[in-house]
Tab-separated table of C-alpha atoms and ligand atoms in Angstrom:
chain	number	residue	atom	x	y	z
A	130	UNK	CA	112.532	120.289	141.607
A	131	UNK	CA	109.834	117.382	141.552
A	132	UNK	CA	109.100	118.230	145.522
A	133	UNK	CA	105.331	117.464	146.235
A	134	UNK	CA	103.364	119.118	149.185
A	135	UNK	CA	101.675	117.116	150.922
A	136	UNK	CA	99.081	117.565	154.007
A	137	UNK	CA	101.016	115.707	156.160
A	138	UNK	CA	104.427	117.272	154.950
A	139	UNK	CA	105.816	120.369	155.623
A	140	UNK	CA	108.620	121.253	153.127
A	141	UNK	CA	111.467	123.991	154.799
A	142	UNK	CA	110.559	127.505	152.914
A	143	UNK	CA	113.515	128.797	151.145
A	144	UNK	CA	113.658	131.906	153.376
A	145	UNK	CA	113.516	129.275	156.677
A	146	UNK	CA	117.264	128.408	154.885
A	147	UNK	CA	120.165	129.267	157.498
A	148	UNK	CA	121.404	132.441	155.995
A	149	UNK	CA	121.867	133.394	159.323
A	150	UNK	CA	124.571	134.528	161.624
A	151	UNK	CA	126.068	131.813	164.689
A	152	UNK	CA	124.027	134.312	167.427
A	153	UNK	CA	120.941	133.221	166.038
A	154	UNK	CA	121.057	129.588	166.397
A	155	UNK	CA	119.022	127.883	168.933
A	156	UNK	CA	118.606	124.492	169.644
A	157	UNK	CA	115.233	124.251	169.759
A	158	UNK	CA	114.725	126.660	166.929
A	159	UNK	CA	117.235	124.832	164.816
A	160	UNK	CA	118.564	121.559	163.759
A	161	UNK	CA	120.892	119.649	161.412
A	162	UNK	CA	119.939	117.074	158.853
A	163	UNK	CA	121.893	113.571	160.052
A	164	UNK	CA	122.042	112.890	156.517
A	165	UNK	CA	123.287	116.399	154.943
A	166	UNK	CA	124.091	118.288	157.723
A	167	UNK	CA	122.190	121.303	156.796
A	168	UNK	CA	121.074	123.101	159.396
A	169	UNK	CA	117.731	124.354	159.023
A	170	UNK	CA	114.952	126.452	160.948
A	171	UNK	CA	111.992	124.747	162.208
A	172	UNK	CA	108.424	125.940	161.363
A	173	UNK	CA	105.795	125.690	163.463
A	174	UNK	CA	105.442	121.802	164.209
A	175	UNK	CA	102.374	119.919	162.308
A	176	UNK	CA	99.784	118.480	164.958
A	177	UNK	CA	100.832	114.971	162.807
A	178	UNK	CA	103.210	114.782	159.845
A	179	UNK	CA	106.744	115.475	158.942
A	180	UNK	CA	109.285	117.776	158.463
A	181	UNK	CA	111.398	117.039	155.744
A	182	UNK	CA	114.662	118.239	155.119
A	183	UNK	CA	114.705	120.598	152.306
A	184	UNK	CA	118.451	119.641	150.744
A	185	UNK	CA	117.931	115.982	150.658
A	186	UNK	CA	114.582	115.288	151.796
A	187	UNK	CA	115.058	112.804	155.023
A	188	UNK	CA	112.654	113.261	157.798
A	189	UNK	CA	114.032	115.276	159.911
A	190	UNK	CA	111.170	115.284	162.842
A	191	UNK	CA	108.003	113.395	162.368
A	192	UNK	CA	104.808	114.581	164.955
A	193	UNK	CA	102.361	112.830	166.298
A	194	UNK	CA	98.705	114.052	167.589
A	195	UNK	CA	98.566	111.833	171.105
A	196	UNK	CA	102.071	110.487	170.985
A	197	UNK	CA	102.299	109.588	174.774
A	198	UNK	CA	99.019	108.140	175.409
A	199	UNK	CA	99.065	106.065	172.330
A	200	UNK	CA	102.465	104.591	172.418
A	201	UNK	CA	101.546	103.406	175.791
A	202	UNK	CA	98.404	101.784	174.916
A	203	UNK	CA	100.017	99.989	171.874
A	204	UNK	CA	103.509	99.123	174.912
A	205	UNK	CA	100.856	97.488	177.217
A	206	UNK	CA	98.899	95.602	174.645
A	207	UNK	CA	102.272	94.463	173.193
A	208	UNK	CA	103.387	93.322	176.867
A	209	UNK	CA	100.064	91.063	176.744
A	210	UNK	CA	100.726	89.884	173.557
A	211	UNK	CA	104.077	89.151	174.088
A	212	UNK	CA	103.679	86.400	177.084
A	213	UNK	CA	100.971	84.860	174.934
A	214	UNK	CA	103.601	84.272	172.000
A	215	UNK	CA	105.945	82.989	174.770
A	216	UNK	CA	104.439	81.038	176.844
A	217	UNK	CA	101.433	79.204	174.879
A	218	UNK	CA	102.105	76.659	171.813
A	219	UNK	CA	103.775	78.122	169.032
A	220	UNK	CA	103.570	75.663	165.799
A	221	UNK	CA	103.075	71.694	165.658
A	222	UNK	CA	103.627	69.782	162.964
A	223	UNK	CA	101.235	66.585	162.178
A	224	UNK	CA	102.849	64.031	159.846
A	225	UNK	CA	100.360	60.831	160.277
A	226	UNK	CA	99.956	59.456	163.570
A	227	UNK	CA	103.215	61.833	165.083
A	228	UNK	CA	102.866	64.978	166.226
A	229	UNK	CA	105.496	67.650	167.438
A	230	UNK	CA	104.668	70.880	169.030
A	231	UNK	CA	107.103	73.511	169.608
A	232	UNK	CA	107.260	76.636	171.419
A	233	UNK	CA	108.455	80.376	170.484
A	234	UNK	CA	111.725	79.138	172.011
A	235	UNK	CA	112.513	75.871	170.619
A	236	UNK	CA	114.216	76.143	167.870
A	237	UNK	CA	116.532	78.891	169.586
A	238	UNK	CA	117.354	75.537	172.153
A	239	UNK	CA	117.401	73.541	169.220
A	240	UNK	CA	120.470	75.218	167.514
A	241	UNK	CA	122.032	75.355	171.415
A	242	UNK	CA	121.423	71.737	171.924
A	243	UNK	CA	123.488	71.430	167.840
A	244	UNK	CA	126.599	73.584	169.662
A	245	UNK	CA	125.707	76.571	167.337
A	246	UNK	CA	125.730	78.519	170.495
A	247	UNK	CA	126.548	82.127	168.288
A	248	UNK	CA	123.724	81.438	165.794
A	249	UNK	CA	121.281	80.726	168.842
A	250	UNK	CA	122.018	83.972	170.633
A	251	UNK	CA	121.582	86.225	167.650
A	252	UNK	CA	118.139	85.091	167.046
A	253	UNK	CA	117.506	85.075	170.636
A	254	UNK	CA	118.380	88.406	171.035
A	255	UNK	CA	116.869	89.581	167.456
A	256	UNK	CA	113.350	88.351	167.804
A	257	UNK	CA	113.147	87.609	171.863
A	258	UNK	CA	115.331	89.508	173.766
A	259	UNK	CA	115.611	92.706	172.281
A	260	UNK	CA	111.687	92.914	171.321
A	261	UNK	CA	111.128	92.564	175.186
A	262	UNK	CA	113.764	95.216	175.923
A	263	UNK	CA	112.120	97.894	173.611
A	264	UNK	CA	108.854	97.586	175.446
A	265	UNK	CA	110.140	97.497	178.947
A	266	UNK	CA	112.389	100.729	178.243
A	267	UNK	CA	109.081	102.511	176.655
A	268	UNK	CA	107.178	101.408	179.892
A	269	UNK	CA	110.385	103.397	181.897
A	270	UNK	CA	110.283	106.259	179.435
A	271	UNK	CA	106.603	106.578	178.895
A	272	UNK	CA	104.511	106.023	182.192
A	273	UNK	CA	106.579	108.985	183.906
A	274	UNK	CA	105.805	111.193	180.788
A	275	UNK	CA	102.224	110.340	181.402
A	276	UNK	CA	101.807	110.495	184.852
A	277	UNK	CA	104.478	113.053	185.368
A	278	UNK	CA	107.144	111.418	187.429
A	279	UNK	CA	110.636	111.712	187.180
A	280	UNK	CA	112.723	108.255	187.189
A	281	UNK	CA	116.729	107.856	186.846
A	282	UNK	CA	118.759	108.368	183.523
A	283	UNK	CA	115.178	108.695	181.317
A	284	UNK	CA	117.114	110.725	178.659
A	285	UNK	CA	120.482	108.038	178.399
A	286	UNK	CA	117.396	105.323	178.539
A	287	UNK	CA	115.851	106.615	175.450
A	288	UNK	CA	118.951	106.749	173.760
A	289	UNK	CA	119.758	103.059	174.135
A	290	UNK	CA	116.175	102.875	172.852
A	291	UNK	CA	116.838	104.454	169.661
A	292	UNK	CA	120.143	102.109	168.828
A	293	UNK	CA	117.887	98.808	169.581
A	294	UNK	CA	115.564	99.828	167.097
A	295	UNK	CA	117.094	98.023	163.478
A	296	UNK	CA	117.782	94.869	165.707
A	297	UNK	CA	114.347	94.313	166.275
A	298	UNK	CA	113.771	91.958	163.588
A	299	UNK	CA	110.180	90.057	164.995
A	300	UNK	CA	108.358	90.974	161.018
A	301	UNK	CA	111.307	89.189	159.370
A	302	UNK	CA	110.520	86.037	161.949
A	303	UNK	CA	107.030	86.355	161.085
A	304	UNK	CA	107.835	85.991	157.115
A	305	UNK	CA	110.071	83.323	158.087
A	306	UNK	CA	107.112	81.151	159.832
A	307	UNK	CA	105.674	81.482	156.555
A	308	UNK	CA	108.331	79.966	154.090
A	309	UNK	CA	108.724	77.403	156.448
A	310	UNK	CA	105.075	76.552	156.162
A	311	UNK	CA	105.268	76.311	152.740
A	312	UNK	CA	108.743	74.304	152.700
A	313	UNK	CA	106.738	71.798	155.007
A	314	UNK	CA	103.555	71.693	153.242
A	315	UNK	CA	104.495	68.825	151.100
A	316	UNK	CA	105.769	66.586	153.624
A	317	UNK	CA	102.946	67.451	156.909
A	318	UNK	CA	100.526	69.670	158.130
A	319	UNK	CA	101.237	72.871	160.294
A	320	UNK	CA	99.099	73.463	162.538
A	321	UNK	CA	99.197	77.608	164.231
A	322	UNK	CA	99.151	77.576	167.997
A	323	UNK	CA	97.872	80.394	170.070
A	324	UNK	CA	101.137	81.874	170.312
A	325	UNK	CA	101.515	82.123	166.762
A	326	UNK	CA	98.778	84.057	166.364
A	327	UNK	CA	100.045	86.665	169.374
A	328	UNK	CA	102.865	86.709	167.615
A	329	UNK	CA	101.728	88.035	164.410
A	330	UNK	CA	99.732	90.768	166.737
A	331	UNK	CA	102.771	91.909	168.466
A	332	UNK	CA	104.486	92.306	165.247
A	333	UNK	CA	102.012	94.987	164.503
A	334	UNK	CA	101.116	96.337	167.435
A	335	UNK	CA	105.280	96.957	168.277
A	336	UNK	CA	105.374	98.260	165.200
A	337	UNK	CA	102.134	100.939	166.059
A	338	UNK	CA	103.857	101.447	169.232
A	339	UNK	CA	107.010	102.836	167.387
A	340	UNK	CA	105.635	104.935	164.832
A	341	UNK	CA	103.547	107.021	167.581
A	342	UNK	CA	106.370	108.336	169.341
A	343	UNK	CA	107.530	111.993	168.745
A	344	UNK	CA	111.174	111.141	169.182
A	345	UNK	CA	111.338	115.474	169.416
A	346	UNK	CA	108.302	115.630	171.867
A	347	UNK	CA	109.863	112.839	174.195
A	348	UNK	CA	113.286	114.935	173.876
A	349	UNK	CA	111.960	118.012	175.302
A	350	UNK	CA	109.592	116.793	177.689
A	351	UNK	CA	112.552	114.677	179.171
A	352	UNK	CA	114.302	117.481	178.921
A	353	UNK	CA	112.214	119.733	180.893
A	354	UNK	CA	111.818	117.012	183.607
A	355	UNK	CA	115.754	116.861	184.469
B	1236	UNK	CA	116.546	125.526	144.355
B	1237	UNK	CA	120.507	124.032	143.892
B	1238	UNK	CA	122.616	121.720	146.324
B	1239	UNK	CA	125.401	124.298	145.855
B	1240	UNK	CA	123.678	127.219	146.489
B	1241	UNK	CA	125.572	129.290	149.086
B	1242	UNK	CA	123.382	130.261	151.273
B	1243	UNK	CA	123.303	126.533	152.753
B	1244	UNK	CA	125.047	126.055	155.343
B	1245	UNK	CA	126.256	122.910	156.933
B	1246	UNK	CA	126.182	122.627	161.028
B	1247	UNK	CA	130.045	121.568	160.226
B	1248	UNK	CA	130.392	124.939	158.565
B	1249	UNK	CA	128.661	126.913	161.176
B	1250	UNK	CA	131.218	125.424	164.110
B	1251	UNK	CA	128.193	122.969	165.927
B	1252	UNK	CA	127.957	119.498	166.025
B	1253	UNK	CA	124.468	118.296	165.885
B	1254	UNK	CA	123.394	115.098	168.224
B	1255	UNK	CA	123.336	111.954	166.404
B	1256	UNK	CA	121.051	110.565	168.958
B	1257	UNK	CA	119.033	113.261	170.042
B	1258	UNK	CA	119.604	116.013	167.184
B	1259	UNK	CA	120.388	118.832	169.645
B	1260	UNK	CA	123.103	121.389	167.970
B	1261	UNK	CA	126.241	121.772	170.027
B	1262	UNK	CA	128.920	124.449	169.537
B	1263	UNK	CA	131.938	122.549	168.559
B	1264	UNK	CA	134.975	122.819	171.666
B	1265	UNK	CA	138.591	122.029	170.874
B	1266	UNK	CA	139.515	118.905	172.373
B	1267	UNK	CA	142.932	117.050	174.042
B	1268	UNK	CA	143.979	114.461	173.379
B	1269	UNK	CA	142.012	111.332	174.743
B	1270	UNK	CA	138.935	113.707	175.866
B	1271	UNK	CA	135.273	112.978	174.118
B	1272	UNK	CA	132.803	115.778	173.757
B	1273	UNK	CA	129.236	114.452	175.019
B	1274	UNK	CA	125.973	115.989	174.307
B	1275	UNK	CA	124.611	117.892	177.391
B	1276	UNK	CA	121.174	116.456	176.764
B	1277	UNK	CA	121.354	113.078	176.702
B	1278	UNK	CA	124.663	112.119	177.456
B	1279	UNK	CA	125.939	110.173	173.864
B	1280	UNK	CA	129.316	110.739	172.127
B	1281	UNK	CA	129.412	113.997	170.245
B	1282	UNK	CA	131.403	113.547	167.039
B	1283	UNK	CA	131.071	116.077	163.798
B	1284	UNK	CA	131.117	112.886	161.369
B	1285	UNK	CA	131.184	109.563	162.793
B	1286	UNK	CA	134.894	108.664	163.716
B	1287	UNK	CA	136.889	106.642	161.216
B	1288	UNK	CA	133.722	105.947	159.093
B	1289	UNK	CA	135.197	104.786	155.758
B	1290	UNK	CA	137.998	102.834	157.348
B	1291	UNK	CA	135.447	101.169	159.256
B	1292	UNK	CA	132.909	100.523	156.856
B	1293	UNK	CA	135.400	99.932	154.604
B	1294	UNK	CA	136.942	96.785	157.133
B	1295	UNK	CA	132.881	95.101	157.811
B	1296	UNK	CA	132.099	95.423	154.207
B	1297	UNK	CA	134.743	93.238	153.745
B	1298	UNK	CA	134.449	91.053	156.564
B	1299	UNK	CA	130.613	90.661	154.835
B	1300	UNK	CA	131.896	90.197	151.383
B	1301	UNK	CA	134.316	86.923	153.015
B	1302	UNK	CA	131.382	85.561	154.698
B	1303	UNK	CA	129.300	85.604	151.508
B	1304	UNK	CA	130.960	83.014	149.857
B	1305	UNK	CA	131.456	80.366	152.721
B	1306	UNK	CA	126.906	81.584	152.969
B	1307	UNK	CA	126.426	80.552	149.794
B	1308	UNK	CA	128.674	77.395	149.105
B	1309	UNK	CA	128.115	75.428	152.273
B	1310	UNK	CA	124.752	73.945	152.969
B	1311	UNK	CA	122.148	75.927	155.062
B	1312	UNK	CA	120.156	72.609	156.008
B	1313	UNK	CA	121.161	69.271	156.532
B	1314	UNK	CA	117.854	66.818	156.500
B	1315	UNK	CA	118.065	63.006	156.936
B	1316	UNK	CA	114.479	61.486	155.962
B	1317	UNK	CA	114.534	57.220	156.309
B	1318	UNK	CA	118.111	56.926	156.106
B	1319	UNK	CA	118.836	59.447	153.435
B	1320	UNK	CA	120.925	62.115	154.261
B	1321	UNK	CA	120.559	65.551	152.208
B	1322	UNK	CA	122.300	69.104	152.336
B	1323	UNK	CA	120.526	71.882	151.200
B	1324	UNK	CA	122.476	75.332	150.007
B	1325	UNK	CA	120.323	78.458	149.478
B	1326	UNK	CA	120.329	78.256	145.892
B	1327	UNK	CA	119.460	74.731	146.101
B	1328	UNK	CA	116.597	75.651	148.328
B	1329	UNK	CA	115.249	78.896	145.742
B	1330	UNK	CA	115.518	76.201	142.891
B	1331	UNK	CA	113.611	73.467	145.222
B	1332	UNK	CA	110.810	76.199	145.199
B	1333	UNK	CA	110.700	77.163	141.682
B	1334	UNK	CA	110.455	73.369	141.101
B	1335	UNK	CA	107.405	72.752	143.486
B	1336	UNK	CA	105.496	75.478	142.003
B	1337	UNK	CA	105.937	78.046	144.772
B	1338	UNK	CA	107.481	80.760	143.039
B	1339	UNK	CA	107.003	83.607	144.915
B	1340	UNK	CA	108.543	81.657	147.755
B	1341	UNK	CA	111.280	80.799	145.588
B	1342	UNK	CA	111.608	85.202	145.068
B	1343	UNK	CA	111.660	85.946	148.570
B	1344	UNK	CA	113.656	83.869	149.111
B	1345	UNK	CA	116.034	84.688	146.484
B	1346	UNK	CA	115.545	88.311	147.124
B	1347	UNK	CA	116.191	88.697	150.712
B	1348	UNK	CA	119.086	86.107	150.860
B	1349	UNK	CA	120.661	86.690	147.089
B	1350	UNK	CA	119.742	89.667	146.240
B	1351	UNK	CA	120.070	91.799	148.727
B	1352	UNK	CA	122.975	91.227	150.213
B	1353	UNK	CA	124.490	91.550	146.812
B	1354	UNK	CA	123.392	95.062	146.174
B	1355	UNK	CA	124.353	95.845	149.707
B	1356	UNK	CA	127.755	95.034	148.431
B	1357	UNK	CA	127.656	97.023	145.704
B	1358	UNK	CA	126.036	100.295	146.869
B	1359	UNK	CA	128.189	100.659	149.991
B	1360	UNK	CA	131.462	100.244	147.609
B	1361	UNK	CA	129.552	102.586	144.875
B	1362	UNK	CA	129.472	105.461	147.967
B	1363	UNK	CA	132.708	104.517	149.362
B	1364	UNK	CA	134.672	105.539	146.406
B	1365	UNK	CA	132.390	108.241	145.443
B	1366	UNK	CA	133.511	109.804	148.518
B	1367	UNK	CA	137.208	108.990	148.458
B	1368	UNK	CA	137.076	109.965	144.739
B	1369	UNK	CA	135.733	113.420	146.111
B	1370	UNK	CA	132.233	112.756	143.576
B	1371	UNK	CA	129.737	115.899	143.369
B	1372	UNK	CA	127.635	113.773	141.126
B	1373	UNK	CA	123.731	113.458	142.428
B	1374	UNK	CA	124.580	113.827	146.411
B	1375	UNK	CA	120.618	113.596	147.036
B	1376	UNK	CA	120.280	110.190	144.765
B	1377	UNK	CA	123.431	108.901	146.703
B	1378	UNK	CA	121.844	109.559	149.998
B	1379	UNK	CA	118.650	108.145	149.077
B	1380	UNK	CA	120.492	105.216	147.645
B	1381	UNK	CA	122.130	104.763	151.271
B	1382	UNK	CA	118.573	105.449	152.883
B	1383	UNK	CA	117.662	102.338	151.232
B	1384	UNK	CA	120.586	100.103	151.785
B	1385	UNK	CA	120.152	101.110	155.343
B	1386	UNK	CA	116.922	100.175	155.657
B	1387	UNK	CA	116.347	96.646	153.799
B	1388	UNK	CA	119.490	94.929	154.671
B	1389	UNK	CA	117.880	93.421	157.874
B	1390	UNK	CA	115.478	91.427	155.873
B	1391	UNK	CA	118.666	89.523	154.731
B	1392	UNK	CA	117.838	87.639	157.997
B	1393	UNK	CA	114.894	85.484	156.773
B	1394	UNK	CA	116.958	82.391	155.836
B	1395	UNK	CA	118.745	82.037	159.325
B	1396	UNK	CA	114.960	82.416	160.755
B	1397	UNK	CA	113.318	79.691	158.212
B	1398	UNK	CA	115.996	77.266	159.579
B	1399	UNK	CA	115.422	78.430	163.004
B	1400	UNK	CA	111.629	77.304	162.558
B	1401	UNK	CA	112.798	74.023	160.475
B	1402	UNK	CA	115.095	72.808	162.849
B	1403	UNK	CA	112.340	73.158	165.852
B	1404	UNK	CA	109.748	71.485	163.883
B	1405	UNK	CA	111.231	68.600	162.076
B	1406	UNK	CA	112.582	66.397	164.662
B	1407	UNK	CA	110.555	63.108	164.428
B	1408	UNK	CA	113.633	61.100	164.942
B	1409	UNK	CA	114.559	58.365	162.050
B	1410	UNK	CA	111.772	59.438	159.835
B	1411	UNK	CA	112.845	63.045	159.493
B	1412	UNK	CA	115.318	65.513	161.298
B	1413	UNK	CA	116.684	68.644	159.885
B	1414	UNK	CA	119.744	69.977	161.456
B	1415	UNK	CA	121.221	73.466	160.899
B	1416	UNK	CA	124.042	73.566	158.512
B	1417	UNK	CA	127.265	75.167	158.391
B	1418	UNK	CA	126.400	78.377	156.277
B	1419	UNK	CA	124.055	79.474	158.395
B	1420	UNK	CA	126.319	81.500	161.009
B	1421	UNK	CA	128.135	82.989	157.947
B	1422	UNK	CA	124.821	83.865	156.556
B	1423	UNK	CA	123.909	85.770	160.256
B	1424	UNK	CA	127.445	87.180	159.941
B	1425	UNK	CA	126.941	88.538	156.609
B	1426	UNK	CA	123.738	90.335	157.778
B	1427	UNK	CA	125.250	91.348	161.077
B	1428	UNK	CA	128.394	93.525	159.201
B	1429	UNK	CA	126.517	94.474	156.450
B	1430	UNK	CA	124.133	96.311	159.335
B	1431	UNK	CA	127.074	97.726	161.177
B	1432	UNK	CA	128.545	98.898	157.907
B	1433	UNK	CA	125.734	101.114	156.582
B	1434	UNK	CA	125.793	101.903	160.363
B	1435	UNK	CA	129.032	103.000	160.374
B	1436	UNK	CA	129.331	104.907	157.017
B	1437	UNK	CA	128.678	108.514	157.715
B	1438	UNK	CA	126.482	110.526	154.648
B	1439	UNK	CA	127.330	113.184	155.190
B	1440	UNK	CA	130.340	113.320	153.969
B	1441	UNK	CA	128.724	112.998	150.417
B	1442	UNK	CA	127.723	116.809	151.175
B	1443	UNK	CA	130.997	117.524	152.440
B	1444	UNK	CA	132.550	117.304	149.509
B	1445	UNK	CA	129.695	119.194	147.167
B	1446	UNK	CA	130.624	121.723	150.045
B	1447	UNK	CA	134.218	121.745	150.224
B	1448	UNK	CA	134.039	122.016	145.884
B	1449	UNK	CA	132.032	125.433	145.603
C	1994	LIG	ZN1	119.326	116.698	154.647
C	1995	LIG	ZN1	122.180	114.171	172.374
């Protein structure tokens, strides 16, 4: 099989396969693909890499060296970022003597103002609302992991954090700024605003923020903490 | 190393149900009727495959496929420039780029809009069948396959978001306004169940049936 190794990947051992009896299996010791279903044994978790699944090679837990602290530097820095892009001039558009300037929200009251009230709240909730809502819930999940506190529900919190995560569509916004800049580069000059450039930040920061959490680590530590 | 060798075992063949959320295994109870199992660790529905899942994907794959034509026939854009009034369709719009000499616009474009969608289509109904048709063929290509289709069908979105940005921008009264046409909710809609299909669609019932065969 055309498997490579890999520093940062551990491939499952043939004898780690689940030849074994239902006494021996332990949820911490264990656990299923969600794409095969194979249960598998765990080796001893990588400081940072992956753990692949050894039937059909999804990722079954993915470790990171500093997960808390660095997922909430990246949250806070994306909090900044994120009332820059909202509250500072977004794009403006110079065609001779006229110019308009918009903000991160206009053209979400545009398409309300145009009675495409559906259309309006998907993007509002795609690239505004939902963005917001990720950060806020890894403030609530994160700053009692750090400073060891216990707050309500953390476990059915991270959950709904999990499900947000493919609606979070901010990098497909940011490609979209830049067709549009293009479309409207014959006819006037765009000119970035502040916010625009926050914008493209958060996109990457958010996205740093969600690729250093150890979705296992923050499963057993909340764990531990009920 | 074989997909059929017997020493795997599935958590399905084992009696556990493994978390979708969380990934903790479960030892699977016997259930009345109109009771849910829930994971003791963080509290979400426990279910061995996701409930229904072809019927389901089945029903937003085709809701998608309905709102793909309305998303491509009806015009994204409306503009009015100086009294003219013009409506745009995406097609129209990849073509206007290829035209203006901007064609890697024009392949995004095309790509994430066109393209995409398309093969959405076309995988999901691929793995649908495979798995009512009871397939053993290449279970680990399949599930890549839907690992993919999972993954890049959000990007479908860029359209609706261009027109977002146009329709903020261009309002300079009688020398140019562009308003938001009638495709564009279908377009959102065609994203929206093609998400909640692959969502819904459960892989591993692709193993199942290598399983069930040996
Ligand atoms: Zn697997
Ligand atoms: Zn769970």
């Amino acid at each position: 099989m055309g498997l490579t190794y890999s520093n940062d990947f551990i491939l499952l051992n043939e004898d780690t396969l689940s030849g074994f009896g239902l006494d021996e299996i332990h949820p911490m010791h264990q656990i299923a693909c969600h794409d095969c279903d194979l249960v598998q044994k765990l080796p001893p978790m990588p400081k940072e890499g992956a753990i692949v699944c050894l039937r059909c090679g999804s990722v079954l837990i993915r470790t990171r060296h500093n997960s808390i602290d660095r997922t909430l530097a990246w949250t806070i820095a994306g909090m900044v970022l994120y009332s820059v892009a909202v509250s500072f001039p977004f794009l403006a558009m110079k065609s001779g003597s006229i110019i308009r300037e918009t903000a991160l929200l206009s053209g979400v009251q545009q398409l309300f103002g145009q009675g495409e009230i559906v259309l309006a709240t998907i993007v509002l909730l795609t690239c505004v609302t939902i963005p917001l809502l990720q950060m806020l819930l890894l403030l609530y999940i994160f700053l009692p992991l750090k400073y060891n506190f216990r707050v309500y529900s953390a476990l059915p919190v991270f959950r709904v954090f999990q499900h947000f995560k493919p609606w979070s569509m901010m990098e497909i916004y940011m490609l979209g700024i830049l067709v549009a800049i293009v479309k409207l580069g014959k006819m006037a000059t765009i000119v970035p605003g502040l916010a625009v450039i926050a914008f493209a930040l958060l996109v990457i920061v958010l996205a740093c923020a969600i690729s250093s959490i150890d979705d296992h680590l923050v499963w057993d530590c909340l764990e531990e903490k009920r | 190393m074989k997909a059929e060798d017997p020493r795997y075992a599935s958590a399905r063949r084992l009696g556990l149900v493994a978390c979708s959320d969380c990934h903790l295994l479960s030892r699977k109870i016997v259930l009345g009727s109109g009771q849910v199992a829930v994971c003791p660790r963080c509290g979400g529905e426990l279910h061995q495959r996701k409930p229904n899942s072809i019927h389901k994907t089945w029903a937003l794959l085709l809701a998608a496929i309905i709102c793909y034509i309305p998303a491509n026939v009806l015009p994204m854009t409306i503009t009015s420039a100086l009294g003219n009034v013009e409506a745009d369709t995406i097609i129209s719009g990849v073509i206007y780029f290829i035209h203006s000499g901007s064609w890697e616009i024009a392949l995004v474009i095309f790509t994430a809009s066109i393209f995409v969608p398309f093969m959405k289509f076309l995988i999901l109904i691929y793995l649908l069948l495979s798995v009512q048709f009871r397939s053993k063929w290449r279970p680990r290509d399949r599930t890549v396959l839907y690992r993919i289709t999972e993954a890049v069908g959000r990007w479908s979105m860029l359209d609706v978001y261009v027109v977002t940005i146009l329709v903020a921008l261009v309002k300079l009264g009688v020398l140019a306004d562009i308003e938001a046409g009638p495709a564009v909710i279908y377009f959102a809609s065609v994203v929206v169940f093609t998400m909640l299909a692959a969502e819904s669609f459960d892989p591993r019932l692709i193993w199942d049936v290598v399983e069930d065969n040996e």
